[in-house]
mmCIF file of C-alpha atoms and ligand atoms in Angstrom:
data_model
loop_
_atom_site.group_PDB
_atom_site.id
_atom_site.type_symbol
_atom_site.label_atom_id
_atom_site.label_comp_id
_atom_site.label_asym_id
_atom_site.label_seq_id
_atom_site.Cartn_x
_atom_site.Cartn_y
_atom_site.Cartn_z
ATOM 1 C CA MET A 1 34.795 -13.582 20.284
ATOM 2 C CA ALA A 2 37.689 -11.568 21.599
ATOM 3 C CA GLU A 3 37.920 -9.218 18.634
ATOM 4 C CA MET A 4 34.349 -8.281 18.967
ATOM 5 C CA GLY A 5 33.963 -8.616 22.755
ATOM 6 C CA HIS A 6 31.428 -11.495 22.801
ATOM 7 C CA GLN A 7 30.179 -13.029 25.986
ATOM 8 C CA GLN A 8 29.227 -16.489 24.937
ATOM 9 C CA VAL A 9 28.674 -18.384 21.725
ATOM 10 C CA MET A 10 26.924 -21.671 21.475
ATOM 11 C CA PHE A 11 27.083 -24.369 18.673
ATOM 12 C CA CYS A 12 24.020 -26.396 18.449
ATOM 13 C CA TYR A 13 23.898 -29.792 16.526
ATOM 14 C CA ASP A 14 21.425 -32.499 16.236
ATOM 15 C CA ALA A 15 21.837 -34.981 13.345
ATOM 16 C CA GLY A 16 18.423 -36.446 13.786
ATOM 17 C CA VAL A 17 16.830 -33.324 12.700
ATOM 18 C CA SER A 18 19.511 -31.940 10.541
ATOM 19 C CA LEU A 19 19.997 -28.936 12.901
ATOM 20 C CA ARG A 20 23.279 -26.933 12.864
ATOM 21 C CA ALA A 21 22.779 -23.699 14.478
ATOM 22 C CA ILE A 22 24.969 -20.909 16.399
ATOM 23 C CA ILE A 23 23.638 -18.766 19.227
ATOM 24 C CA ALA A 24 25.650 -15.543 19.913
ATOM 25 C CA VAL A 25 25.398 -13.563 23.015
ATOM 26 C CA HIS A 26 27.349 -10.470 22.675
ATOM 27 C CA ASP A 27 26.803 -8.265 25.802
ATOM 28 C CA THR A 28 24.140 -8.599 28.522
ATOM 29 C CA THR A 29 25.121 -5.750 30.649
ATOM 30 C CA LEU A 30 21.712 -3.910 30.228
ATOM 31 C CA GLY A 31 19.654 -7.122 29.960
ATOM 32 C CA PRO A 32 19.062 -10.454 28.371
ATOM 33 C CA SER A 33 20.298 -10.702 24.906
ATOM 34 C CA LEU A 34 17.542 -10.332 22.326
ATOM 35 C CA GLY A 35 17.782 -10.796 18.519
ATOM 36 C CA GLY A 36 16.124 -12.742 15.753
ATOM 37 C CA VAL A 37 16.971 -16.219 14.424
ATOM 38 C CA ARG A 38 18.137 -16.196 10.817
ATOM 39 C CA PHE A 39 17.616 -19.338 8.701
ATOM 40 C CA TRP A 40 20.247 -19.124 5.834
ATOM 41 C CA PRO A 41 22.071 -21.387 3.303
ATOM 42 C CA TYR A 42 25.449 -20.263 4.493
ATOM 43 C CA GLN A 43 28.283 -21.661 2.259
ATOM 44 C CA SER A 44 30.363 -22.513 5.478
ATOM 45 C CA GLU A 45 30.268 -22.712 9.234
ATOM 46 C CA ALA A 46 32.884 -19.973 9.181
ATOM 47 C CA GLU A 47 30.714 -17.608 7.122
ATOM 48 C CA ALA A 48 27.665 -18.238 9.426
ATOM 49 C CA LEU A 49 29.832 -17.596 12.668
ATOM 50 C CA VAL A 50 31.187 -14.294 11.210
ATOM 51 C CA ASP A 51 27.468 -13.373 10.419
ATOM 52 C CA VAL A 52 26.101 -14.207 13.790
ATOM 53 C CA LEU A 53 29.022 -12.519 15.594
ATOM 54 C CA ARG A 54 28.487 -9.322 13.575
ATOM 55 C CA LEU A 55 24.657 -9.205 13.845
ATOM 56 C CA SER A 56 24.524 -9.857 17.673
ATOM 57 C CA ARG A 57 26.981 -7.071 18.218
ATOM 58 C CA GLY A 58 24.696 -4.706 16.273
ATOM 59 C CA MET A 59 21.931 -5.702 18.369
ATOM 60 C CA THR A 60 23.749 -4.655 21.594
ATOM 61 C CA TYR A 61 24.156 -1.037 20.226
ATOM 62 C CA LYS A 62 20.655 -0.772 18.866
ATOM 63 C CA ALA A 63 19.172 -1.867 22.261
ATOM 64 C CA ALA A 64 21.523 0.518 24.074
ATOM 65 C CA ILE A 65 20.998 3.766 22.033
ATOM 66 C CA SER A 66 17.310 3.085 21.999
ATOM 67 C CA GLY A 67 17.137 3.198 25.953
ATOM 68 C CA LEU A 68 16.128 -0.393 26.191
ATOM 69 C CA ASN A 69 17.129 -2.741 29.106
ATOM 70 C CA LEU A 70 18.340 -5.408 26.568
ATOM 71 C CA GLY A 71 21.589 -6.955 25.524
ATOM 72 C CA GLY A 72 22.644 -8.045 21.994
ATOM 73 C CA GLY A 73 22.130 -11.599 20.707
ATOM 74 C CA LYS A 74 21.441 -13.195 17.595
ATOM 75 C CA SER A 75 21.301 -16.715 16.199
ATOM 76 C CA VAL A 76 21.706 -18.509 12.752
ATOM 77 C CA ILE A 77 20.321 -21.891 11.433
ATOM 78 C CA ILE A 78 22.561 -23.188 8.770
ATOM 79 C CA GLY A 79 20.832 -24.524 5.653
ATOM 80 C CA ASP A 80 18.062 -23.917 3.081
ATOM 81 C CA PRO A 81 14.808 -23.291 5.066
ATOM 82 C CA LEU A 82 12.953 -24.487 1.849
ATOM 83 C CA VAL A 83 14.690 -27.893 2.270
ATOM 84 C CA LEU A 84 15.212 -28.342 6.042
ATOM 85 C CA LYS A 85 12.807 -26.338 7.914
ATOM 86 C CA ASN A 86 10.110 -28.354 9.687
ATOM 87 C CA GLU A 87 8.477 -28.653 13.253
ATOM 88 C CA ALA A 88 10.992 -31.053 14.833
ATOM 89 C CA LEU A 89 13.900 -29.040 13.828
ATOM 90 C CA LEU A 90 12.418 -25.739 15.125
ATOM 91 C CA ARG A 91 11.397 -27.301 18.373
ATOM 92 C CA ARG A 92 14.936 -28.671 18.701
ATOM 93 C CA PHE A 93 16.225 -25.229 18.196
ATOM 94 C CA GLY A 94 13.807 -24.024 20.807
ATOM 95 C CA GLN A 95 15.279 -26.479 23.307
ATOM 96 C CA PHE A 96 18.672 -24.996 22.812
ATOM 97 C CA VAL A 97 17.347 -21.525 23.399
ATOM 98 C CA GLU A 98 15.749 -22.888 26.539
ATOM 99 C CA SER A 99 19.011 -24.381 27.801
ATOM 100 C CA LEU A 100 20.273 -20.790 27.975
ATOM 101 C CA ASN A 101 17.707 -19.993 30.810
ATOM 102 C CA GLY A 102 16.663 -16.531 29.277
ATOM 103 C CA LEU A 103 20.155 -15.311 28.614
ATOM 104 C CA TYR A 104 19.080 -15.308 24.995
ATOM 105 C CA ILE A 105 15.689 -14.350 23.785
ATOM 106 C CA THR A 106 14.842 -15.055 20.171
ATOM 107 C CA ALA A 107 12.721 -13.537 17.526
ATOM 108 C CA GLU A 108 11.834 -13.762 13.779
ATOM 109 C CA ASP A 109 14.430 -12.867 11.114
ATOM 110 C CA MET A 110 15.005 -13.929 7.459
ATOM 111 C CA GLY A 111 14.030 -17.446 6.539
ATOM 112 C CA VAL A 112 11.745 -17.777 9.617
ATOM 113 C CA SER A 113 7.966 -16.837 9.746
ATOM 114 C CA VAL A 114 5.684 -15.979 12.585
ATOM 115 C CA LYS A 115 4.270 -19.484 12.306
ATOM 116 C CA ASP A 116 7.731 -20.936 12.744
ATOM 117 C CA MET A 117 7.911 -18.890 16.111
ATOM 118 C CA THR A 118 5.059 -20.837 17.528
ATOM 119 C CA TYR A 119 6.841 -24.124 17.092
ATOM 120 C CA ILE A 120 9.897 -22.552 18.793
ATOM 121 C CA ARG A 121 7.466 -21.349 21.631
ATOM 122 C CA MET A 122 6.478 -24.897 22.216
ATOM 123 C CA GLU A 123 9.859 -25.744 23.856
ATOM 124 C CA THR A 124 10.807 -22.214 25.146
ATOM 125 C CA ARG A 125 9.224 -19.051 26.778
ATOM 126 C CA HIS A 126 12.216 -17.075 25.604
ATOM 127 C CA VAL A 127 10.521 -16.046 22.254
ATOM 128 C CA THR A 128 9.296 -12.767 20.981
ATOM 129 C CA GLY A 129 7.363 -11.769 17.734
ATOM 130 C CA LEU A 130 4.490 -14.215 18.384
ATOM 131 C CA PRO A 131 1.314 -13.704 16.375
ATOM 132 C CA GLU A 132 -1.356 -11.420 17.991
ATOM 133 C CA GLU A 133 -3.883 -14.218 18.702
ATOM 134 C CA MET A 134 -1.123 -15.815 20.893
ATOM 135 C CA GLY A 135 -0.767 -12.596 22.900
ATOM 136 C CA GLY A 136 2.323 -11.625 20.646
ATOM 137 C CA SER A 137 3.226 -8.314 19.048
ATOM 138 C CA GLY A 138 2.397 -9.341 15.498
ATOM 139 C CA ASP A 139 3.862 -7.376 12.729
ATOM 140 C CA PRO A 140 6.256 -4.676 13.999
ATOM 141 C CA SER A 141 6.318 -2.602 10.538
ATOM 142 C CA PRO A 142 3.866 0.018 11.752
ATOM 143 C CA VAL A 143 5.700 0.594 14.824
ATOM 144 C CA THR A 144 8.883 0.857 12.916
ATOM 145 C CA ALA A 145 7.459 3.189 10.428
ATOM 146 C CA TYR A 146 6.355 5.309 13.406
ATOM 147 C CA GLY A 147 9.859 5.640 14.746
ATOM 148 C CA VAL A 148 11.116 6.627 11.234
ATOM 149 C CA TYR A 149 8.323 9.380 10.768
ATOM 150 C CA LEU A 150 9.311 10.823 14.097
ATOM 151 C CA SER A 151 12.956 10.794 13.251
ATOM 152 C CA MET A 152 11.925 12.751 9.938
ATOM 153 C CA LYS A 153 10.322 15.295 12.220
ATOM 154 C CA ALA A 154 13.245 15.611 14.568
ATOM 155 C CA THR A 155 15.613 15.954 11.550
ATOM 156 C CA TRP A 156 13.653 18.615 9.871
ATOM 157 C CA LYS A 157 13.529 20.458 13.193
ATOM 158 C CA LYS A 158 17.242 20.268 13.571
ATOM 159 C CA LEU A 159 17.602 21.650 9.989
ATOM 160 C CA THR A 160 14.945 24.205 9.733
ATOM 161 C CA GLY A 161 13.593 24.856 13.421
ATOM 162 C CA THR A 162 10.151 23.388 12.388
ATOM 163 C CA GLU A 163 9.119 19.884 12.788
ATOM 164 C CA SER A 164 6.136 19.937 10.452
ATOM 165 C CA LEU A 165 6.613 17.942 7.240
ATOM 166 C CA GLN A 166 3.777 19.660 5.379
ATOM 167 C CA GLY A 167 5.146 20.488 1.854
ATOM 168 C CA VAL A 168 8.377 18.834 2.499
ATOM 169 C CA ARG A 169 9.532 16.687 -0.672
ATOM 170 C CA ILE A 170 10.417 13.081 0.681
ATOM 171 C CA LEU A 171 11.368 10.120 -1.391
ATOM 172 C CA ILE A 172 10.806 6.532 -0.140
ATOM 173 C CA GLN A 173 12.962 3.760 -1.657
ATOM 174 C CA GLY A 174 10.819 0.650 -1.172
ATOM 175 C CA LEU A 175 7.090 0.697 -0.433
ATOM 176 C CA GLY A 176 7.071 -2.590 1.592
ATOM 177 C CA LYS A 177 5.713 -3.064 4.962
ATOM 178 C CA VAL A 178 7.720 -0.173 6.548
ATOM 179 C CA GLY A 179 7.617 2.066 3.617
ATOM 180 C CA TRP A 180 4.044 1.894 2.833
ATOM 181 C CA ALA A 181 3.008 2.656 6.618
ATOM 182 C CA LEU A 182 5.324 5.607 6.562
ATOM 183 C CA ALA A 183 3.899 6.972 3.091
ATOM 184 C CA GLU A 184 0.509 6.975 4.753
ATOM 185 C CA ARG A 185 1.816 8.997 7.769
ATOM 186 C CA LEU A 186 3.647 11.287 5.616
ATOM 187 C CA TYR A 187 0.547 11.720 3.275
ATOM 188 C CA GLN A 188 -1.623 12.684 6.183
ATOM 189 C CA GLU A 189 0.703 15.312 7.175
ATOM 190 C CA GLY A 190 0.937 16.752 3.856
ATOM 191 C CA ALA A 191 4.293 15.795 2.552
ATOM 192 C CA VAL A 192 5.029 15.913 -1.065
ATOM 193 C CA LEU A 193 5.885 12.184 -1.760
ATOM 194 C CA LEU A 194 8.000 10.415 -4.455
ATOM 195 C CA ALA A 195 8.797 6.697 -4.237
ATOM 196 C CA THR A 196 10.387 3.879 -6.065
ATOM 197 C CA ASP A 197 9.728 0.097 -5.839
ATOM 198 C CA LEU A 198 10.443 -3.162 -7.867
ATOM 199 C CA SER A 199 6.561 -3.517 -8.039
ATOM 200 C CA ALA A 200 4.885 -1.265 -10.593
ATOM 201 C CA ALA A 201 1.611 -2.346 -9.063
ATOM 202 C CA GLN A 202 2.572 -1.069 -5.686
ATOM 203 C CA LEU A 203 3.702 2.300 -7.139
ATOM 204 C CA GLU A 204 0.356 2.636 -9.086
ATOM 205 C CA GLU A 205 -1.475 2.134 -5.917
ATOM 206 C CA ALA A 206 0.626 4.565 -4.017
ATOM 207 C CA ALA A 207 0.049 7.142 -6.511
ATOM 208 C CA ARG A 208 -3.804 6.664 -6.324
ATOM 209 C CA ARG A 209 -4.040 6.548 -2.542
ATOM 210 C CA TYR A 210 -1.298 8.972 -1.427
ATOM 211 C CA LYS A 211 -0.532 11.045 -4.625
ATOM 212 C CA VAL A 212 3.058 9.316 -4.761
ATOM 213 C CA GLN A 213 5.050 10.398 -7.812
ATOM 214 C CA ALA A 214 6.766 7.253 -9.208
ATOM 215 C CA VAL A 215 10.546 7.200 -9.829
ATOM 216 C CA ALA A 216 12.402 4.465 -11.593
ATOM 217 C CA PRO A 217 14.449 1.877 -9.319
ATOM 218 C CA ASP A 218 17.754 3.052 -10.537
ATOM 219 C CA GLU A 219 17.018 6.764 -10.398
ATOM 220 C CA TRP A 220 16.006 7.185 -6.738
ATOM 221 C CA TYR A 221 19.147 8.695 -5.520
ATOM 222 C CA LYS A 222 19.460 11.328 -8.239
ATOM 223 C CA GLN A 223 16.168 13.237 -7.406
ATOM 224 C CA PRO A 224 16.243 16.702 -5.755
ATOM 225 C CA VAL A 225 14.349 16.181 -2.617
ATOM 226 C CA ASP A 226 14.461 17.414 0.921
ATOM 227 C CA ILE A 227 14.698 13.944 2.607
ATOM 228 C CA LEU A 228 15.618 10.563 1.250
ATOM 229 C CA ALA A 229 14.105 7.615 3.053
ATOM 230 C CA PRO A 230 15.950 4.154 2.115
ATOM 231 C CA CYS A 231 13.418 1.678 3.183
ATOM 232 C CA ALA A 232 14.355 -1.532 1.048
ATOM 233 C CA ARG A 233 17.850 -2.885 1.102
ATOM 234 C CA GLY A 234 21.223 -2.244 2.941
ATOM 235 C CA ALA A 235 24.413 -0.732 1.521
ATOM 236 C CA VAL A 236 22.495 1.699 -0.781
ATOM 237 C CA LEU A 237 24.712 4.704 0.590
ATOM 238 C CA ASN A 238 28.003 4.009 -1.017
ATOM 239 C CA GLU A 239 30.791 5.690 -3.042
ATOM 240 C CA SER A 240 28.697 5.513 -6.271
ATOM 241 C CA THR A 241 25.406 6.667 -4.999
ATOM 242 C CA ILE A 242 26.565 9.290 -2.501
ATOM 243 C CA PRO A 243 28.096 11.854 -5.114
ATOM 244 C CA HIS A 244 24.664 11.981 -6.880
ATOM 245 C CA LEU A 245 22.643 12.814 -3.874
ATOM 246 C CA GLN A 246 20.596 15.820 -4.073
ATOM 247 C CA CYS A 247 18.947 15.868 -0.483
ATOM 248 C CA ALA A 248 19.374 17.646 2.858
ATOM 249 C CA ALA A 249 19.119 14.488 5.118
ATOM 250 C CA ILE A 250 18.723 10.685 4.958
ATOM 251 C CA VAL A 251 16.083 9.056 7.222
ATOM 252 C CA GLY A 252 15.038 5.461 6.367
ATOM 253 C CA SER A 253 14.356 2.151 7.954
ATOM 254 C CA ALA A 254 16.703 0.009 6.023
ATOM 255 C CA ASN A 255 19.518 -1.996 8.011
ATOM 256 C CA ASN A 256 23.002 -1.258 7.260
ATOM 257 C CA GLN A 257 22.459 1.500 4.825
ATOM 258 C CA LEU A 258 26.038 2.684 4.889
ATOM 259 C CA ALA A 259 28.158 0.103 2.729
ATOM 260 C CA ASP A 260 31.387 1.167 4.516
ATOM 261 C CA GLU A 261 30.133 2.633 7.928
ATOM 262 C CA GLU A 262 33.225 4.873 8.487
ATOM 263 C CA ALA A 263 33.914 6.184 4.998
ATOM 264 C CA ASP A 264 30.377 6.530 3.907
ATOM 265 C CA SER A 265 29.225 8.523 6.919
ATOM 266 C CA GLN A 266 32.145 10.821 6.401
ATOM 267 C CA ARG A 267 31.224 11.238 2.771
ATOM 268 C CA LEU A 268 27.770 12.320 3.632
ATOM 269 C CA ALA A 269 29.040 14.626 6.300
ATOM 270 C CA GLU A 270 31.441 16.166 3.566
ATOM 271 C CA ARG A 271 28.434 16.652 1.221
ATOM 272 C CA GLY A 272 26.593 18.546 4.048
ATOM 273 C CA ILE A 273 23.912 15.740 4.254
ATOM 274 C CA LEU A 274 22.454 14.852 7.697
ATOM 275 C CA TYR A 275 22.260 11.194 8.100
ATOM 276 C CA ALA A 276 20.129 9.664 10.785
ATOM 277 C CA PRO A 277 21.749 6.547 12.157
ATOM 278 C CA ASP A 278 19.598 3.510 10.800
ATOM 279 C CA PHE A 279 20.138 1.370 14.055
ATOM 280 C CA LEU A 280 18.495 4.006 16.210
ATOM 281 C CA ILE A 281 15.694 5.227 14.014
ATOM 282 C CA ASN A 282 14.479 1.723 13.072
ATOM 283 C CA ALA A 283 14.438 0.593 16.427
ATOM 284 C CA GLY A 284 10.614 0.603 16.647
ATOM 285 C CA GLY A 285 10.659 -2.968 15.685
ATOM 286 C CA LEU A 286 12.846 -3.939 18.497
ATOM 287 C CA ILE A 287 10.917 -1.796 20.894
ATOM 288 C CA ASN A 288 7.733 -3.550 19.775
ATOM 289 C CA VAL A 289 9.036 -7.051 20.752
ATOM 290 C CA TYR A 290 10.579 -5.610 24.080
ATOM 291 C CA THR A 291 6.933 -4.490 24.851
ATOM 292 C CA GLU A 292 5.900 -7.998 24.198
ATOM 293 C CA LEU A 293 8.046 -9.311 27.095
ATOM 294 C CA GLU A 294 5.891 -7.482 29.632
ATOM 295 C CA GLY A 295 2.343 -8.365 27.980
ATOM 296 C CA TYR A 296 1.799 -6.606 24.617
ATOM 297 C CA ASN A 297 0.102 -3.458 24.200
ATOM 298 C CA ARG A 298 0.403 -1.543 20.860
ATOM 299 C CA GLN A 299 -0.303 1.800 22.451
ATOM 300 C CA ARG A 300 2.536 1.343 24.934
ATOM 301 C CA ALA A 301 4.825 0.087 22.092
ATOM 302 C CA LEU A 302 4.090 3.376 20.115
ATOM 303 C CA ALA A 303 4.497 5.585 23.117
ATOM 304 C CA ARG A 304 7.851 3.960 23.910
ATOM 305 C CA THR A 305 9.024 4.478 20.376
ATOM 306 C CA GLU A 306 8.501 8.248 20.857
ATOM 307 C CA TYR A 307 11.881 7.979 22.692
ATOM 308 C CA ILE A 308 13.694 7.932 19.297
ATOM 309 C CA TYR A 309 12.730 11.606 18.680
ATOM 310 C CA GLN A 310 14.734 12.963 21.395
ATOM 311 C CA ALA A 311 17.391 10.337 21.341
ATOM 312 C CA LEU A 312 18.088 11.519 17.604
ATOM 313 C CA LEU A 313 18.384 15.209 18.473
ATOM 314 C CA ASP A 314 20.854 14.036 21.164
ATOM 315 C CA VAL A 315 22.894 12.110 18.692
ATOM 316 C CA TYR A 316 23.000 15.182 16.437
ATOM 317 C CA GLN A 317 23.901 17.343 19.255
ATOM 318 C CA ALA A 318 26.626 15.066 20.490
ATOM 319 C CA ALA A 319 28.022 14.843 16.702
ATOM 320 C CA GLU A 320 28.085 18.555 16.480
ATOM 321 C CA LYS A 321 29.891 18.851 19.877
ATOM 322 C CA ARG A 322 32.465 16.081 19.385
ATOM 323 C CA GLY A 323 33.074 17.080 15.771
ATOM 324 C CA ILE A 324 32.194 13.529 14.524
ATOM 325 C CA THR A 325 29.426 12.161 12.268
ATOM 326 C CA PRO A 326 25.987 11.157 13.738
ATOM 327 C CA HIS A 327 26.771 7.544 13.005
ATOM 328 C CA GLU A 328 29.885 7.618 15.237
ATOM 329 C CA ALA A 329 28.128 9.744 17.742
ATOM 330 C CA ALA A 330 25.320 7.164 18.045
ATOM 331 C CA MET A 331 27.964 4.380 18.478
ATOM 332 C CA GLN A 332 29.768 6.357 21.142
ATOM 333 C CA LEU A 333 26.682 7.164 22.985
ATOM 334 C CA ALA A 334 25.507 3.511 22.984
ATOM 335 C CA GLN A 335 28.876 2.395 24.239
ATOM 336 C CA GLU A 336 28.896 5.007 27.035
ATOM 337 C CA ARG A 337 25.443 3.839 28.195
ATOM 338 C CA ILE A 338 26.687 0.259 28.611
ATOM 339 C CA ARG A 339 29.833 1.234 30.262
ATOM 340 C CA ALA A 340 27.828 3.490 32.735
ATOM 341 C CA ILE A 341 25.368 0.775 33.654
ATOM 342 C CA ALA A 342 28.289 -1.821 33.789
ATOM 343 C CA GLY A 343 29.711 0.411 36.600
ATOM 344 C CA LEU A 344 26.432 0.608 38.349
ATOM 345 C CA ARG A 345 26.404 -3.122 38.375
ATOM 346 C CA VAL A 346 29.811 -3.519 39.799
ATOM 347 C CA ARG A 347 28.984 -1.078 42.481
ATOM 348 C CA THR A 348 25.705 -2.954 43.507
ATOM 349 C CA PHE A 349 27.496 -6.194 43.765
ATOM 350 C CA HIS A 350 30.163 -4.692 45.920
ATOM 351 C CA GLN A 351 27.934 -2.956 48.364
ATOM 352 C CA PRO A 352 26.158 -6.033 49.950
ATOM 353 C CA SER A 353 29.593 -7.729 50.305
ATOM 354 C CA ALA A 354 31.139 -4.565 52.071
ATOM 355 C CA LEU A 355 27.967 -4.451 54.403
ATOM 356 C CA SER A 356 28.293 -8.184 55.250
ATOM 357 C CA LEU A 357 31.958 -7.512 56.075
ATOM 358 C CA ALA A 358 30.940 -4.699 58.560
HETATM 359 P P1 LIG B 401 9.691 -5.476 2.872
HETATM 360 O O1 LIG B 401 10.245 -6.744 2.185
HETATM 361 O O2 LIG B 401 8.151 -5.529 3.205
HETATM 362 O O3 LIG B 401 9.702 -4.287 1.792
HETATM 363 C C1 LIG B 401 10.764 -3.907 0.893
HETATM 364 C C2 LIG B 401 10.339 -3.241 -0.355
HETATM 365 O O4 LIG B 401 11.558 -2.756 -1.018
HETATM 366 C C3 LIG B 401 9.519 -4.226 -1.184
HETATM 367 O O5 LIG B 401 8.318 -3.552 -1.529
HETATM 368 C C4 LIG B 401 10.534 -4.353 -2.408
HETATM 369 O O6 LIG B 401 9.853 -4.437 -3.732
HETATM 370 C C5 LIG B 401 11.243 -3.078 -2.346
HETATM 371 N N1 LIG B 401 12.626 -3.269 -3.089
HETATM 372 C C6 LIG B 401 13.603 -4.167 -2.773
HETATM 373 N N2 LIG B 401 14.698 -3.906 -3.489
HETATM 374 C C7 LIG B 401 14.468 -2.601 -4.083
HETATM 375 C C8 LIG B 401 15.155 -1.888 -5.061
HETATM 376 N N3 LIG B 401 16.348 -2.238 -5.352
HETATM 377 N N4 LIG B 401 14.436 -0.669 -5.369
HETATM 378 C C9 LIG B 401 13.233 -0.304 -5.000
HETATM 379 N N5 LIG B 401 12.695 -1.051 -4.242
HETATM 380 C C10 LIG B 401 13.238 -2.239 -3.728
HETATM 381 O O7 LIG B 401 10.594 -5.064 4.072
HETATM 382 P P2 LIG B 401 10.160 -4.182 5.273
HETATM 383 O O8 LIG B 401 9.791 -5.017 6.423
HETATM 384 O O9 LIG B 401 9.296 -2.950 4.774
HETATM 385 O O10 LIG B 401 11.667 -3.606 5.576
HETATM 386 C C11 LIG B 401 12.178 -2.628 4.867
HETATM 387 C C12 LIG B 401 13.694 -2.493 5.497
HETATM 388 O O11 LIG B 401 13.557 -1.876 6.883
HETATM 389 C C13 LIG B 401 14.582 -3.773 5.490
HETATM 390 O O12 LIG B 401 15.833 -3.158 5.037
HETATM 391 C C14 LIG B 401 14.479 -4.177 6.783
HETATM 392 O O13 LIG B 401 15.411 -4.885 7.182
HETATM 393 C C15 LIG B 401 14.468 -2.787 7.453
HETATM 394 N N6 LIG B 401 13.775 -2.886 8.880
HETATM 395 C C16 LIG B 401 12.312 -3.386 8.980
HETATM 396 C C17 LIG B 401 11.747 -3.493 10.137
HETATM 397 C C18 LIG B 401 10.460 -3.936 10.277
HETATM 398 O O14 LIG B 401 9.763 -3.749 11.363
HETATM 399 N N7 LIG B 401 9.615 -4.480 9.220
HETATM 400 C C19 LIG B 401 12.386 -3.241 11.365
HETATM 401 C C20 LIG B 401 13.836 -2.752 11.317
HETATM 402 C C21 LIG B 401 14.273 -2.586 9.894
#
């Protein structure tokens, strides 16, 4: 906890429903901590703890750089969801979330479905990512895709002075929920699309609908394109792929694209490739659930996502000015915002006591 600066970590255990979970609250300077609950068969409690500490810290910076009044939190349930997951376990987990009184707000993550969230909701109000029919925000992917699309426009403006993507060659790795919605927007704007996916059927359908040129899954990073959009898995930018890249910029939705944050962001900079920090440009999903907290409205979620466009340009500018990579600049700007607001809190708390003394 001290190493990563965590505020609170709670271990949850109930033998009756076979629940073993950890809730990590990293930092609540900007607001209540929000982050998904991951249900995963960790090999050990230590492995689960490291994961939840790392993920909750990541949420702090994602919320901070996206201009949201949220802190960073995350939780993990230890075990195989296919074996252990049931209503009683999920509701018991919901009771633990409730016991934190809103310090941590949970959401969907790997191994947990929208339906599972409805069981957690039976025990606590501190839940987001509920189905639309329950007043929730539903699938966040179209909002995430919108943020990535705007980030491509901001990046292209930075590189060429124009934000139009007409005629720009863009390759999408992964035509899943985000990649597909992104392809649709880019096609409408007149971009020239290439894509790869593990599903041949998905690629065929994309070729038919959006004139996408299919690329083999192991060839995606070697294509001469203007923009590469990793929208499948993490760690795809590493010491074996980066030397082969033939693109001007990387703008994609996947989480943790850099295998080694420091070394790989440096490698990209040395190759003259502009890298849009993933944790800023894929924040549309977080913005979507944040909007749910005040009564969901998709138009408001999309409008709020437009913040990412300017925030990304600010990151590029800060990177140039400070002589660092955009990834480092985004981390620094996030930390600076937290520090600035922390200072504000201290001043606010001191003022009334000073007045009462007078
Ligand atoms: P998804 O599971 O719907 O889609 C992933 C797609 O990638 C699938 O079509 C899959 O076949 C393809 N794929 C997987 N491995 C591949 C490979 N090696 N080569 C080519 N294609 C491959 O996921 P999604 O919701 O679209 O999310 C995509 C990425 O964006 C993930 O990394 C996710 O963590 C991140 N993300 C998503 C959201 C969101 O709102 N959905 C928000 C933030 C970040």
